[in-house]
Amino acid sequence: MTECLFCKIAQGALPAHVLHQDDHVMAFLDLHPIREGHALVIPRAHHVWFEDMPADLAARVTHCAQGIARAMKALYPVDRVSMFFTGIHVPHAHAHVVPMHHVHDVTSTAYLADGAEGFSVPPRLEDGRMAQVAADLARAMRP
């Protein structure tokens, strides 16, 4: 992918503050961090969506993110590090690894009903609906 920003970084055509690189994955600092240390882990091969990555490659991304998380806990005064895939801004699968200094460092508006300093529990789905959602997803996961 000649126009993909992350492919260009993986090929060395664009600079990055690299934390790790091997034949399969690369990790570097996010240019627009949620918190200092916010890192991205990408597969070197171009995959638009994380669910399209081969399972062994997704495991390599996760393994790299785990190492970064342990380093973050050693460097920053945090008990928790978040890892999530979004793919919103760059169409190349990537995991965000963020040291969480505050409960809302990586959150959804569903948790903000009590304001920025609170942490609301979203409404619980009714048990029958939960059972139906679980059954639908399990059925959709079958080959």
PDB file of C-alpha atoms in Angstrom:
ATOM      1  CA  MET A   1       0.000   0.000   0.000  1.00  0.00           C
ATOM      2  CA  THR A   2       1.985   2.976  -1.257  1.00  0.00           C
ATOM      3  CA  GLU A   3      -0.392   5.563   0.263  1.00  0.00           C
ATOM      4  CA  CYS A   4      -0.777   3.991   3.713  1.00  0.00           C
ATOM      5  CA  LEU A   5       0.860   6.095   6.426  1.00  0.00           C
ATOM      6  CA  PHE A   6       1.665   3.086   8.614  1.00  0.00           C
ATOM      7  CA  CYS A   7       3.039   1.062   5.707  1.00  0.00           C
ATOM      8  CA  LYS A   8       5.380   3.974   4.984  1.00  0.00           C
ATOM      9  CA  ILE A   9       6.493   4.024   8.629  1.00  0.00           C
ATOM     10  CA  ALA A  10       6.985   0.221   8.609  1.00  0.00           C
ATOM     11  CA  GLN A  11       9.123   0.531   5.458  1.00  0.00           C
ATOM     12  CA  GLY A  12      11.242   3.308   6.984  1.00  0.00           C
ATOM     13  CA  ALA A  13      10.004   5.879   4.451  1.00  0.00           C
ATOM     14  CA  LEU A  14       8.597   8.063   7.249  1.00  0.00           C
ATOM     15  CA  PRO A  15      10.174   8.727  10.649  1.00  0.00           C
ATOM     16  CA  ALA A  16       8.788   7.393  13.912  1.00  0.00           C
ATOM     17  CA  HIS A  17       9.884   7.132  17.536  1.00  0.00           C
ATOM     18  CA  VAL A  18      10.310   3.367  17.393  1.00  0.00           C
ATOM     19  CA  LEU A  19       9.991   1.258  20.531  1.00  0.00           C
ATOM     20  CA  HIS A  20      10.192  -2.183  18.933  1.00  0.00           C
ATOM     21  CA  GLN A  21      10.505  -3.716  15.508  1.00  0.00           C
ATOM     22  CA  ASP A  22      10.911  -7.188  14.132  1.00  0.00           C
ATOM     23  CA  ASP A  23       9.966  -8.953  10.912  1.00  0.00           C
ATOM     24  CA  HIS A  24       6.248  -8.976  11.774  1.00  0.00           C
ATOM     25  CA  VAL A  25       5.332  -6.031  14.007  1.00  0.00           C
ATOM     26  CA  MET A  26       6.479  -2.536  14.821  1.00  0.00           C
ATOM     27  CA  ALA A  27       5.722  -0.307  17.799  1.00  0.00           C
ATOM     28  CA  PHE A  28       6.175   3.449  17.956  1.00  0.00           C
ATOM     29  CA  LEU A  29       4.879   6.462  19.839  1.00  0.00           C
ATOM     30  CA  ASP A  30       1.568   8.011  18.800  1.00  0.00           C
ATOM     31  CA  LEU A  31       2.062  11.558  17.461  1.00  0.00           C
ATOM     32  CA  HIS A  32      -1.144  12.684  19.202  1.00  0.00           C
ATOM     33  CA  PRO A  33      -1.020  10.823  22.530  1.00  0.00           C
ATOM     34  CA  ILE A  34      -3.825  10.471  25.026  1.00  0.00           C
ATOM     35  CA  ARG A  35      -1.075  10.327  27.658  1.00  0.00           C
ATOM     36  CA  GLU A  36       2.702  10.524  27.488  1.00  0.00           C
ATOM     37  CA  GLY A  37       3.996   7.130  26.347  1.00  0.00           C
ATOM     38  CA  HIS A  38       0.894   6.312  24.263  1.00  0.00           C
ATOM     39  CA  ALA A  39       2.182   3.797  21.731  1.00  0.00           C
ATOM     40  CA  LEU A  40       0.891   2.117  18.600  1.00  0.00           C
ATOM     41  CA  VAL A  41       1.639  -1.474  17.619  1.00  0.00           C
ATOM     42  CA  ILE A  42       1.147  -2.317  13.952  1.00  0.00           C
ATOM     43  CA  PRO A  43       1.597  -5.389  11.806  1.00  0.00           C
ATOM     44  CA  ARG A  44       4.179  -4.702   9.094  1.00  0.00           C
ATOM     45  CA  ALA A  45       1.866  -6.353   6.563  1.00  0.00           C
ATOM     46  CA  HIS A  46      -1.072  -4.201   5.534  1.00  0.00           C
ATOM     47  CA  HIS A  47      -4.378  -5.285   7.047  1.00  0.00           C
ATOM     48  CA  VAL A  48      -7.135  -2.691   7.167  1.00  0.00           C
ATOM     49  CA  TRP A  49      -9.083  -4.286  10.022  1.00  0.00           C
ATOM     50  CA  PHE A  50      -7.726  -6.093  13.067  1.00  0.00           C
ATOM     51  CA  GLU A  51     -10.158  -8.958  12.538  1.00  0.00           C
ATOM     52  CA  ASP A  52      -8.580  -9.562   9.115  1.00  0.00           C
ATOM     53  CA  MET A  53      -5.129 -10.249  10.570  1.00  0.00           C
ATOM     54  CA  PRO A  54      -4.094 -13.900  10.779  1.00  0.00           C
ATOM     55  CA  ALA A  55      -4.459 -15.121  14.366  1.00  0.00           C
ATOM     56  CA  ASP A  56      -0.706 -15.607  14.836  1.00  0.00           C
ATOM     57  CA  LEU A  57      -0.055 -12.021  13.728  1.00  0.00           C
ATOM     58  CA  ALA A  58      -2.723 -10.661  16.076  1.00  0.00           C
ATOM     59  CA  ALA A  59      -1.042 -12.650  18.871  1.00  0.00           C
ATOM     60  CA  ARG A  60       2.306 -11.021  17.993  1.00  0.00           C
ATOM     61  CA  VAL A  61       0.708  -7.569  18.205  1.00  0.00           C
ATOM     62  CA  THR A  62      -0.752  -8.446  21.611  1.00  0.00           C
ATOM     63  CA  HIS A  63       2.546  -9.914  22.844  1.00  0.00           C
ATOM     64  CA  CYS A  64       4.395  -6.735  21.850  1.00  0.00           C
ATOM     65  CA  ALA A  65       1.709  -4.606  23.546  1.00  0.00           C
ATOM     66  CA  GLN A  66       2.104  -6.644  26.739  1.00  0.00           C
ATOM     67  CA  GLY A  67       5.825  -5.866  26.818  1.00  0.00           C
ATOM     68  CA  ILE A  68       5.121  -2.171  26.325  1.00  0.00           C
ATOM     69  CA  ALA A  69       2.496  -2.287  29.097  1.00  0.00           C
ATOM     70  CA  ARG A  70       4.984  -3.821  31.544  1.00  0.00           C
ATOM     71  CA  ALA A  71       7.500  -1.099  30.656  1.00  0.00           C
ATOM     72  CA  MET A  72       4.861   1.598  31.166  1.00  0.00           C
ATOM     73  CA  LYS A  73       4.015   0.255  34.613  1.00  0.00           C
ATOM     74  CA  ALA A  74       7.710   0.370  35.503  1.00  0.00           C
ATOM     75  CA  LEU A  75       8.136   3.938  34.231  1.00  0.00           C
ATOM     76  CA  TYR A  76       4.865   5.639  35.142  1.00  0.00           C
ATOM     77  CA  PRO A  77       2.864   5.621  38.384  1.00  0.00           C
ATOM     78  CA  VAL A  78      -0.007   3.598  36.895  1.00  0.00           C
ATOM     79  CA  ASP A  79      -1.754   0.398  37.928  1.00  0.00           C
ATOM     80  CA  ARG A  80      -3.457  -0.100  34.593  1.00  0.00           C
ATOM     81  CA  VAL A  81      -2.498   0.081  30.926  1.00  0.00           C
ATOM     82  CA  SER A  82      -5.133  -0.081  28.219  1.00  0.00           C
ATOM     83  CA  MET A  83      -4.831  -1.774  24.847  1.00  0.00           C
ATOM     84  CA  PHE A  84      -7.431  -1.309  22.153  1.00  0.00           C
ATOM     85  CA  PHE A  85      -7.828  -1.435  18.392  1.00  0.00           C
ATOM     86  CA  THR A  86      -9.651   1.422  16.684  1.00  0.00           C
ATOM     87  CA  GLY A  87      -8.490   2.019  13.113  1.00  0.00           C
ATOM     88  CA  ILE A  88     -10.408   5.277  12.937  1.00  0.00           C
ATOM     89  CA  HIS A  89      -7.794   7.599  11.453  1.00  0.00           C
ATOM     90  CA  VAL A  90      -5.433   5.285   9.571  1.00  0.00           C
ATOM     91  CA  PRO A  91      -6.844   2.321   7.610  1.00  0.00           C
ATOM     92  CA  HIS A  92      -4.143  -0.090   8.799  1.00  0.00           C
ATOM     93  CA  ALA A  93      -4.796  -2.350  11.779  1.00  0.00           C
ATOM     94  CA  HIS A  94      -3.144  -0.950  14.889  1.00  0.00           C
ATOM     95  CA  ALA A  95      -3.338  -1.357  18.638  1.00  0.00           C
ATOM     96  CA  HIS A  96      -3.146   1.600  20.996  1.00  0.00           C
ATOM     97  CA  VAL A  97      -1.292   1.017  24.266  1.00  0.00           C
ATOM     98  CA  VAL A  98      -1.994   3.771  26.800  1.00  0.00           C
ATOM     99  CA  PRO A  99      -0.824   4.191  30.402  1.00  0.00           C
ATOM    100  CA  MET A 100      -3.980   5.056  32.339  1.00  0.00           C
ATOM    101  CA  HIS A 101      -3.423   7.880  34.803  1.00  0.00           C
ATOM    102  CA  HIS A 102      -7.184   8.513  35.061  1.00  0.00           C
ATOM    103  CA  VAL A 103     -10.204   6.223  34.704  1.00  0.00           C
ATOM    104  CA  HIS A 104     -11.368   8.224  31.682  1.00  0.00           C
ATOM    105  CA  ASP A 105      -8.105   8.183  29.720  1.00  0.00           C
ATOM    106  CA  VAL A 106      -9.761   5.725  27.346  1.00  0.00           C
ATOM    107  CA  THR A 107     -13.502   5.812  27.821  1.00  0.00           C
ATOM    108  CA  SER A 108     -16.898   6.111  26.220  1.00  0.00           C
ATOM    109  CA  THR A 109     -19.616   8.671  26.822  1.00  0.00           C
ATOM    110  CA  ALA A 110     -21.640   5.776  28.269  1.00  0.00           C
ATOM    111  CA  TYR A 111     -19.478   6.063  31.406  1.00  0.00           C
ATOM    112  CA  LEU A 112     -19.686   9.859  31.745  1.00  0.00           C
ATOM    113  CA  ALA A 113     -23.227  10.364  33.070  1.00  0.00           C
ATOM    114  CA  ASP A 114     -21.756  11.526  36.415  1.00  0.00           C
ATOM    115  CA  GLY A 115     -19.323  13.930  34.727  1.00  0.00           C
ATOM    116  CA  ALA A 116     -15.621  13.723  34.047  1.00  0.00           C
ATOM    117  CA  GLU A 117     -14.629  12.913  37.632  1.00  0.00           C
ATOM    118  CA  GLY A 118     -17.279  10.233  38.111  1.00  0.00           C
ATOM    119  CA  PHE A 119     -17.536   6.804  36.561  1.00  0.00           C
ATOM    120  CA  SER A 120     -21.086   5.692  35.854  1.00  0.00           C
ATOM    121  CA  VAL A 121     -22.042   2.122  35.193  1.00  0.00           C
ATOM    122  CA  PRO A 122     -24.107   2.035  31.979  1.00  0.00           C
ATOM    123  CA  PRO A 123     -27.578   0.529  32.310  1.00  0.00           C
ATOM    124  CA  ARG A 124     -27.643  -3.247  32.426  1.00  0.00           C
ATOM    125  CA  LEU A 125     -29.376  -5.092  29.638  1.00  0.00           C
ATOM    126  CA  GLU A 126     -32.297  -7.277  30.667  1.00  0.00           C
ATOM    127  CA  ASP A 127     -31.276 -10.943  31.087  1.00  0.00           C
ATOM    128  CA  GLY A 128     -33.448 -12.174  28.194  1.00  0.00           C
ATOM    129  CA  ARG A 129     -31.878  -9.620  25.851  1.00  0.00           C
ATOM    130  CA  MET A 130     -28.367 -10.560  27.078  1.00  0.00           C
ATOM    131  CA  ALA A 131     -29.109 -14.215  26.329  1.00  0.00           C
ATOM    132  CA  GLN A 132     -30.360 -13.319  22.842  1.00  0.00           C
ATOM    133  CA  VAL A 133     -27.300 -11.147  22.066  1.00  0.00           C
ATOM    134  CA  ALA A 134     -24.949 -13.899  23.291  1.00  0.00           C
ATOM    135  CA  ALA A 135     -26.756 -16.526  21.206  1.00  0.00           C
ATOM    136  CA  ASP A 136     -26.736 -14.297  18.103  1.00  0.00           C
ATOM    137  CA  LEU A 137     -23.011 -13.549  18.414  1.00  0.00           C
ATOM    138  CA  ALA A 138     -22.110 -17.185  19.128  1.00  0.00           C
ATOM    139  CA  ARG A 139     -24.092 -18.294  16.081  1.00  0.00           C
ATOM    140  CA  ALA A 140     -22.453 -15.613  13.894  1.00  0.00           C
ATOM    141  CA  MET A 141     -18.993 -16.796  15.057  1.00  0.00           C
ATOM    142  CA  ARG A 142     -19.521 -20.349  13.797  1.00  0.00           C
ATOM    143  CA  PRO A 143     -17.848 -21.147  10.480  1.00  0.00           C
TER     144      PRO A 143
END
